[in-house]
Coordinates of C-alpha atoms and ligand atoms in Angstrom, one line a residue:
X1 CA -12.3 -31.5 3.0
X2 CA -15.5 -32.9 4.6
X3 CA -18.6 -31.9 6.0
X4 CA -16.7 -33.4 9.7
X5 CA -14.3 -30.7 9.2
X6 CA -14.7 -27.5 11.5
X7 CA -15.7 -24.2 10.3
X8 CA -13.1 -21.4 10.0
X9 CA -13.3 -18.0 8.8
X10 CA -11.2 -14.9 8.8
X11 CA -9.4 -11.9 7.4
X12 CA -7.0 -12.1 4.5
X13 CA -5.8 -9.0 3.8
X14 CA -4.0 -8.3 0.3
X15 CA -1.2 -5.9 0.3
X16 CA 1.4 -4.7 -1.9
X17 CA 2.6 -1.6 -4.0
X18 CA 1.1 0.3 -6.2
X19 CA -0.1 -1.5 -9.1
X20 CA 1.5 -5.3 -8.4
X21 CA -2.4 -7.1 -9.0
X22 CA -4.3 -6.4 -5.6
X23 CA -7.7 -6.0 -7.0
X24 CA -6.8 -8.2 -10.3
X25 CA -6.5 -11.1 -7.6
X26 CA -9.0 -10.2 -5.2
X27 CA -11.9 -10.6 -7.8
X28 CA -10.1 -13.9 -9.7
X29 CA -10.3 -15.2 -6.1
X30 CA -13.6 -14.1 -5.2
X31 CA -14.9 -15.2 -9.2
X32 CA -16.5 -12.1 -9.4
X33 CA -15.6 -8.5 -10.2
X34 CA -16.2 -6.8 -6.3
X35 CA -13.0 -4.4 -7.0
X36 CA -12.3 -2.0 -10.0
X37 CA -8.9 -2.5 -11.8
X38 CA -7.1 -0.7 -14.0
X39 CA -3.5 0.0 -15.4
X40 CA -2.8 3.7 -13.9
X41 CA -1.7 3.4 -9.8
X42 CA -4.2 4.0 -7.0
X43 CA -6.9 3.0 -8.4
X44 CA -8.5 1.5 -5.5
X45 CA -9.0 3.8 -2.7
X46 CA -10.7 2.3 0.0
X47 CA -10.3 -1.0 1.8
X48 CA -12.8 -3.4 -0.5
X49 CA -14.0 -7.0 1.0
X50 CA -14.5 -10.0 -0.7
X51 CA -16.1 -12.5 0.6
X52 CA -15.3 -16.2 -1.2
X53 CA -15.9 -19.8 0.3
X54 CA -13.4 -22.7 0.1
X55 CA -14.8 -26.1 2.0
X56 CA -15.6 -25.2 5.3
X57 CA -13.3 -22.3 5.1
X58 CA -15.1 -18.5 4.7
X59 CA -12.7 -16.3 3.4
X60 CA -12.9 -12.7 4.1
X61 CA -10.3 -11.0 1.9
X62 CA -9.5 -6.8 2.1
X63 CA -8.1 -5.9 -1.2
X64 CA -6.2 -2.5 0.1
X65 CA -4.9 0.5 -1.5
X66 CA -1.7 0.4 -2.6
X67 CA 0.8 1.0 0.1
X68 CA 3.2 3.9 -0.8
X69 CA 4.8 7.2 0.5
X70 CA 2.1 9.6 0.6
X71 CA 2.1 13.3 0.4
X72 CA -1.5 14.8 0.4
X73 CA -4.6 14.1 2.1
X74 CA -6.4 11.5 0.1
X75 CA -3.0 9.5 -0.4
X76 CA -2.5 9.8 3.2
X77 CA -6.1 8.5 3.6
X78 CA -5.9 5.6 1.3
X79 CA -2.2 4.3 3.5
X80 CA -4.1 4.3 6.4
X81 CA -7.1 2.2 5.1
X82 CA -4.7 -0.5 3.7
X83 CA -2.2 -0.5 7.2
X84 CA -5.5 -0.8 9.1
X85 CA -6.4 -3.7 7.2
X86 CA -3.2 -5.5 8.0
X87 CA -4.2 -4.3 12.1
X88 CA -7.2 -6.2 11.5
X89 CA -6.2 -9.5 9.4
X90 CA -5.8 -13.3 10.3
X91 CA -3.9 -13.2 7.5
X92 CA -0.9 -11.0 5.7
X93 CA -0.5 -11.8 1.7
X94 CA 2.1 -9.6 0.0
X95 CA 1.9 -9.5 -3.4
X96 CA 4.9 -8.6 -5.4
X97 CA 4.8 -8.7 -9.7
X98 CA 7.6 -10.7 -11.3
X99 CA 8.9 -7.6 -13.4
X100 CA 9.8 -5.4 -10.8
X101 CA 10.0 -7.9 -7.4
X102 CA 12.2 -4.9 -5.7
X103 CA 10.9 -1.7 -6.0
X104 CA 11.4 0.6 -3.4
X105 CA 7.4 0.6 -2.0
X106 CA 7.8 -3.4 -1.8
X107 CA 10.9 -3.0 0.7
X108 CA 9.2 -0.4 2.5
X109 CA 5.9 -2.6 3.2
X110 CA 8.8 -5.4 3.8
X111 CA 10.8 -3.8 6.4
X112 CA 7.3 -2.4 8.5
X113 CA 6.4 -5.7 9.1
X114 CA 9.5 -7.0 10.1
X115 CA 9.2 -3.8 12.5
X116 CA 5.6 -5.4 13.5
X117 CA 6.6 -8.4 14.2
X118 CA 4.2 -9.5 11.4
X119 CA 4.8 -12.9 9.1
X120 CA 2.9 -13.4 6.1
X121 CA 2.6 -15.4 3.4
X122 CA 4.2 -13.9 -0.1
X123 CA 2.4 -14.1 -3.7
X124 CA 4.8 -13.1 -7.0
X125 CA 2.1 -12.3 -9.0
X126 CA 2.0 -12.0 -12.8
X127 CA 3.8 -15.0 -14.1
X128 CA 2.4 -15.2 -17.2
X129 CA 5.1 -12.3 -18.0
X130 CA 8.2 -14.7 -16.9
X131 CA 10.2 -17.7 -17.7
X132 CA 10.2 -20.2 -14.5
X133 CA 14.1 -19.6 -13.9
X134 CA 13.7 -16.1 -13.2
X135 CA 10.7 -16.7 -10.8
X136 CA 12.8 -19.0 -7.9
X137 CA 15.1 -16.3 -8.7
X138 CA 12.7 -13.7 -6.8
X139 CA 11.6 -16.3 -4.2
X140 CA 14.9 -16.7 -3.3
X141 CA 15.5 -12.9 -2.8
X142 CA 12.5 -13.0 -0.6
X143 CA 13.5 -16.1 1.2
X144 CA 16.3 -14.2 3.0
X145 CA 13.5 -11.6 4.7
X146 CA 12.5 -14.9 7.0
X147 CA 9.0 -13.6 7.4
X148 CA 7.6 -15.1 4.4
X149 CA 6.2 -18.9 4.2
X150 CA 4.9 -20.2 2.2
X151 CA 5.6 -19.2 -1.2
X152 CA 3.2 -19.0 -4.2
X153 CA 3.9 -17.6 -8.0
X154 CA 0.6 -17.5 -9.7
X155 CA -1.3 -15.1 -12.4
X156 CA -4.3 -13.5 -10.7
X157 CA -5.4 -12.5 -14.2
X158 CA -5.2 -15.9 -16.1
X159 CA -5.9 -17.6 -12.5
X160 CA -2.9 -19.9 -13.0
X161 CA -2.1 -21.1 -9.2
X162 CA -4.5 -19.2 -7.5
X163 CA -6.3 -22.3 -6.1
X164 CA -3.5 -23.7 -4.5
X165 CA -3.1 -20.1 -2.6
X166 CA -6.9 -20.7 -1.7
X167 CA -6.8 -24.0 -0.6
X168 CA -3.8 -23.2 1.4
X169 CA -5.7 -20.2 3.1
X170 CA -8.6 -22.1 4.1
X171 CA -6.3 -24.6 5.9
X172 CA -5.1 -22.1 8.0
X173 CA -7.5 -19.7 8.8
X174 CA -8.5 -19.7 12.6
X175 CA -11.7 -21.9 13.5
X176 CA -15.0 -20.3 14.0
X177 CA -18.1 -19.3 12.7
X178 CA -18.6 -17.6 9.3
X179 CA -19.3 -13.9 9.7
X180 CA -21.3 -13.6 6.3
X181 CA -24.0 -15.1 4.8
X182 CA -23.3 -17.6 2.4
X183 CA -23.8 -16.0 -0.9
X184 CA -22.3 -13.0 0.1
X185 CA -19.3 -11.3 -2.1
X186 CA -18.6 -7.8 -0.8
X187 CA -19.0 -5.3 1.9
X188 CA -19.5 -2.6 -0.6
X189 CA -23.1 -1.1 -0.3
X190 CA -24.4 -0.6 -3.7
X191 CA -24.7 2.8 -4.0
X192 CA -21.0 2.7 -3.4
X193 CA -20.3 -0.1 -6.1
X194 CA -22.5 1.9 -8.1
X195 CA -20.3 5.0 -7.8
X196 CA -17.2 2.7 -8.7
X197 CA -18.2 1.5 -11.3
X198 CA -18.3 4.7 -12.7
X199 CA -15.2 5.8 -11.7
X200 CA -13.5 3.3 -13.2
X201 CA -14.9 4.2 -16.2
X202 CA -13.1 7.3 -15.5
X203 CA -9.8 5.7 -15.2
X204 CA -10.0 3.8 -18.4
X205 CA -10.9 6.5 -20.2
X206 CA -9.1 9.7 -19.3
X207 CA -5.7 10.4 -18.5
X208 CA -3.0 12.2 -17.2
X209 CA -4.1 13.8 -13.4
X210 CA -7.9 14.0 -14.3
X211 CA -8.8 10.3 -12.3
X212 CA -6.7 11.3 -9.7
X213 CA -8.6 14.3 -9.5
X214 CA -11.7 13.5 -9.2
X215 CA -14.2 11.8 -7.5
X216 CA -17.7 10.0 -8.1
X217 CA -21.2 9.9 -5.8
X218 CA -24.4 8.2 -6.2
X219 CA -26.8 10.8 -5.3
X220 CA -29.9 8.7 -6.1
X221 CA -31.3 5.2 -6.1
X222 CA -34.7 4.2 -7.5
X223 CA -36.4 0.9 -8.0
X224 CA -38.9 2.0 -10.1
X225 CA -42.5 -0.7 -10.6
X226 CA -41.0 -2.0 -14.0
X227 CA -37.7 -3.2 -12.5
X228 CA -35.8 -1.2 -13.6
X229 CA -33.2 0.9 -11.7
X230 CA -32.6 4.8 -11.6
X231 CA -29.1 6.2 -10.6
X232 CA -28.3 9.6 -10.4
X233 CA -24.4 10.3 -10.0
X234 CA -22.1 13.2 -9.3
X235 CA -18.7 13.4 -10.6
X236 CA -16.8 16.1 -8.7
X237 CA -13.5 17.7 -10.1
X238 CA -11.5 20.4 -9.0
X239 CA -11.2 22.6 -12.1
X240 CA -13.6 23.9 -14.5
X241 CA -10.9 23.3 -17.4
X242 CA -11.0 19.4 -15.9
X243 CA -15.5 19.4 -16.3
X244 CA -14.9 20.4 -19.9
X245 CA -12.7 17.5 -20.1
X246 CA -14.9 14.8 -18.5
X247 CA -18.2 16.4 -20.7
X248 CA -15.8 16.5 -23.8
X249 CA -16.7 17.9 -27.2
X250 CA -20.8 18.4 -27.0
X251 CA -21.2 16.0 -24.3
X252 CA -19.5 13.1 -26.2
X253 CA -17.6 11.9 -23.2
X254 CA -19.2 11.6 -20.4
X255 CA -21.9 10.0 -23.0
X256 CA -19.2 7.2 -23.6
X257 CA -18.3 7.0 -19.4
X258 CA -22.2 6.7 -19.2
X259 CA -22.7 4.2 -21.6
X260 CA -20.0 1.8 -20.8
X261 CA -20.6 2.1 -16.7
X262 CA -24.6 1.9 -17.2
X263 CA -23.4 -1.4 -19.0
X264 CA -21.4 -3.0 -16.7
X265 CA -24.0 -2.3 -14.0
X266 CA -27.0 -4.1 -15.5
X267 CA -24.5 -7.0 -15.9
X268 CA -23.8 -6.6 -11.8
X269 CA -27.6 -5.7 -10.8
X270 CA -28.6 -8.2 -13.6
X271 CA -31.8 -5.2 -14.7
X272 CA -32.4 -2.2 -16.9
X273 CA -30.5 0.6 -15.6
X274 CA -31.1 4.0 -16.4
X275 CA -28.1 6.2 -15.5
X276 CA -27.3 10.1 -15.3
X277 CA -24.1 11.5 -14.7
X278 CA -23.5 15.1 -13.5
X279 CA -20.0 17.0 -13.3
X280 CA -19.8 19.6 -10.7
X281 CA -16.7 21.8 -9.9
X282 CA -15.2 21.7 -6.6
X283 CA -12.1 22.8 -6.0
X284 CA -11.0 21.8 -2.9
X285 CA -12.8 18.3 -2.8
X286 CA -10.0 16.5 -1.6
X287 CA -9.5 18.4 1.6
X288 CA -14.0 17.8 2.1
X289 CA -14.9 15.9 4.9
X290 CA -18.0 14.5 3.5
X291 CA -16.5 13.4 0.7
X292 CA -14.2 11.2 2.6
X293 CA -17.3 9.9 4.2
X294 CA -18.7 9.2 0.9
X295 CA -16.0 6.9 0.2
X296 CA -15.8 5.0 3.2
X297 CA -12.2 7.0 4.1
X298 CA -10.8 8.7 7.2
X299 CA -10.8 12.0 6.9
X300 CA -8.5 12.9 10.0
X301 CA -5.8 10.8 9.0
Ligands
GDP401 P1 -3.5 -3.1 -7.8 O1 -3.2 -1.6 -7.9 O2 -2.5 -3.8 -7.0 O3 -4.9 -3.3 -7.3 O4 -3.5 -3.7 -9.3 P2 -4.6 -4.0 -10.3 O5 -5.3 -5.3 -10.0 O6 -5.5 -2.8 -10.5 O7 -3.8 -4.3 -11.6 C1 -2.8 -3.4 -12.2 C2 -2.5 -3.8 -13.6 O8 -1.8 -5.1 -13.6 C3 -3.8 -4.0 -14.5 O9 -3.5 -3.5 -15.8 C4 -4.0 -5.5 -14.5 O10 -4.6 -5.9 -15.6 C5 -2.5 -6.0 -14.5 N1 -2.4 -7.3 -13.8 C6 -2.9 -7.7 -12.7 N2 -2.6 -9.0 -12.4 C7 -1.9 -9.5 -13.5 C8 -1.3 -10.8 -13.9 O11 -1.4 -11.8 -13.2 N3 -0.7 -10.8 -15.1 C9 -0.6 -9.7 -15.9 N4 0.0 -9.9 -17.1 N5 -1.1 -8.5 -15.6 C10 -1.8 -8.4 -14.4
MG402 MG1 -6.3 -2.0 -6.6

């Protein structure tokens, strides 16, 4: 590409089920971590940009929440963010992981945009797990949908391939200006990032329904004269039996989720951080409309 080229810019948005390497992608793409990841299923909750440059070509990419059959409100919620950022994109990726190219939420996203008259362009992700043979296998299966083209197998976590999907993206995105400054990588405020950081913490270290049960807020940001920064955070759960949990045995937990998210923010904000993390019961968070707010969600959906 030259300078003679003509700018282009636009929407990518990545979708997929639960779990197939959304956010994995979206940071190996944007060669920085702007979304959290980890093994459980809906992590992410809220449509996340990232913002990465390619040539000429500003690519805006909306790592979504996984798209799945949801039953209450916050599920519900998160659906709607990732289908509204298919409305909005230039561009449809549907990621699919190698192991398990046909499970039942993959047909489902499948079979809605065939209904929407959508074409996209189709990622098997996670091909460091399988032998090449098996791989055209899965393109082939896809092939027959007709809505896919082109094709790319790549690892978003090794990174294997994943320039050829860029390149191929900023070919094809529409002309125009950029919408973002230059050095911009997310949309995410930082009191927001901030608050996901944290929560990912939360996910990598507990289990079972607490992550899915709670929720995290920044509550306070201060820039104090020495550089530093001070964050005060809420972590809201629904039972008290669930805040002994996240405290653990005197206060050893959340000590660790403290210590490891206070971590990887001064990495992000690249300063001292001094960070402290409150748990406070609510019951019925999931149905509170600020709350929603908080996280950038609908809450009427
Ligand atoms: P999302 O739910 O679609 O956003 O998926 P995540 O990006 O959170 O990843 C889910 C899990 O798959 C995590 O444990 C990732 O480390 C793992 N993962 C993502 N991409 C790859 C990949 O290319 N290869 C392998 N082996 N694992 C991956
Ligand atoms: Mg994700």
């Amino acid at each position: 590409m030259s300078d003679e080229d003509p700018r282009r810019c636009g929407y990518v948005a990545l979708i997929g089920a639960p779990n197939v390497g959304k956010s994995t992608l979206l940071n190996t793409l944007v060669g920085a971590k702007v979304s959290i990841v980890s093994p459980k299923v809906q992590t992410t909750r809220r449509r996340i940009l990232g913002i990465a440059v390619e040539g000429q070509a500003q690519l805006v990419f909306v790592d979504t929440p996984g798209i799945f059959e949801p039953k209450r409100r916050l599920e519900r919620a998160m659906v709607a963010a990732a289908w509204s950022g298919v409305e909005d994109a230039d561009i449809v990726v549907l990621l699919v992981d190698a192991t398990r190219p046909e499970d039942e939420a993959t047909r489902a996203i499948v079979q809605k945009l065939k209904q929407a008259g959508r074409k996209g362009v189709l990622v098997i992700n996670k091909i460091d797990l399988l032998p090449r043979p098996a791989l055209l296998e899965v393109a082939a299966r896809y092939a027959k949908d007709g809505i896919f083209d082109p094709v790319f197998m790549l690892s978003g976590l090794t990174g294997d391939g994943v320039h050829d999907l860029k390149t191929h993206l900023a070919r094809t995105l529409p002309e125009g200006p950029w919408l973002f400054p230059e050095d911009q990588l997310s949309d995410l405020p930082q009191r927001l990032i901030a608050a996901e950081v944290t929560r990912e913490q939360i996910f990598r270290q507990l289990h079972q329904e607490l992550p899915y049960n709670s929720t995290v807020e920044t509550e306070t940001w201060e820039e104090r004269a020495d550089g530093s920064v001070r964050i005060e955070q809420t972590i809201y759960v629904m039972r008290p039996s669930q805040k002994a949990i996240v405290l653990g045995e005197g206060g050893r937990q959340i000590k660790r989720i403290g210590e490891r998210a206070r971590g990887e923010l001064e990495r992000l904000l690249d300063c001292r951080v001094h960070l402290f993390l409150f748990v406070r019961v609510k019951e019925d968070w999931t149905e509170d409309r600020e709350r929603y707010e908080a996280m950038g969600l609908e809450y009427t959906s």
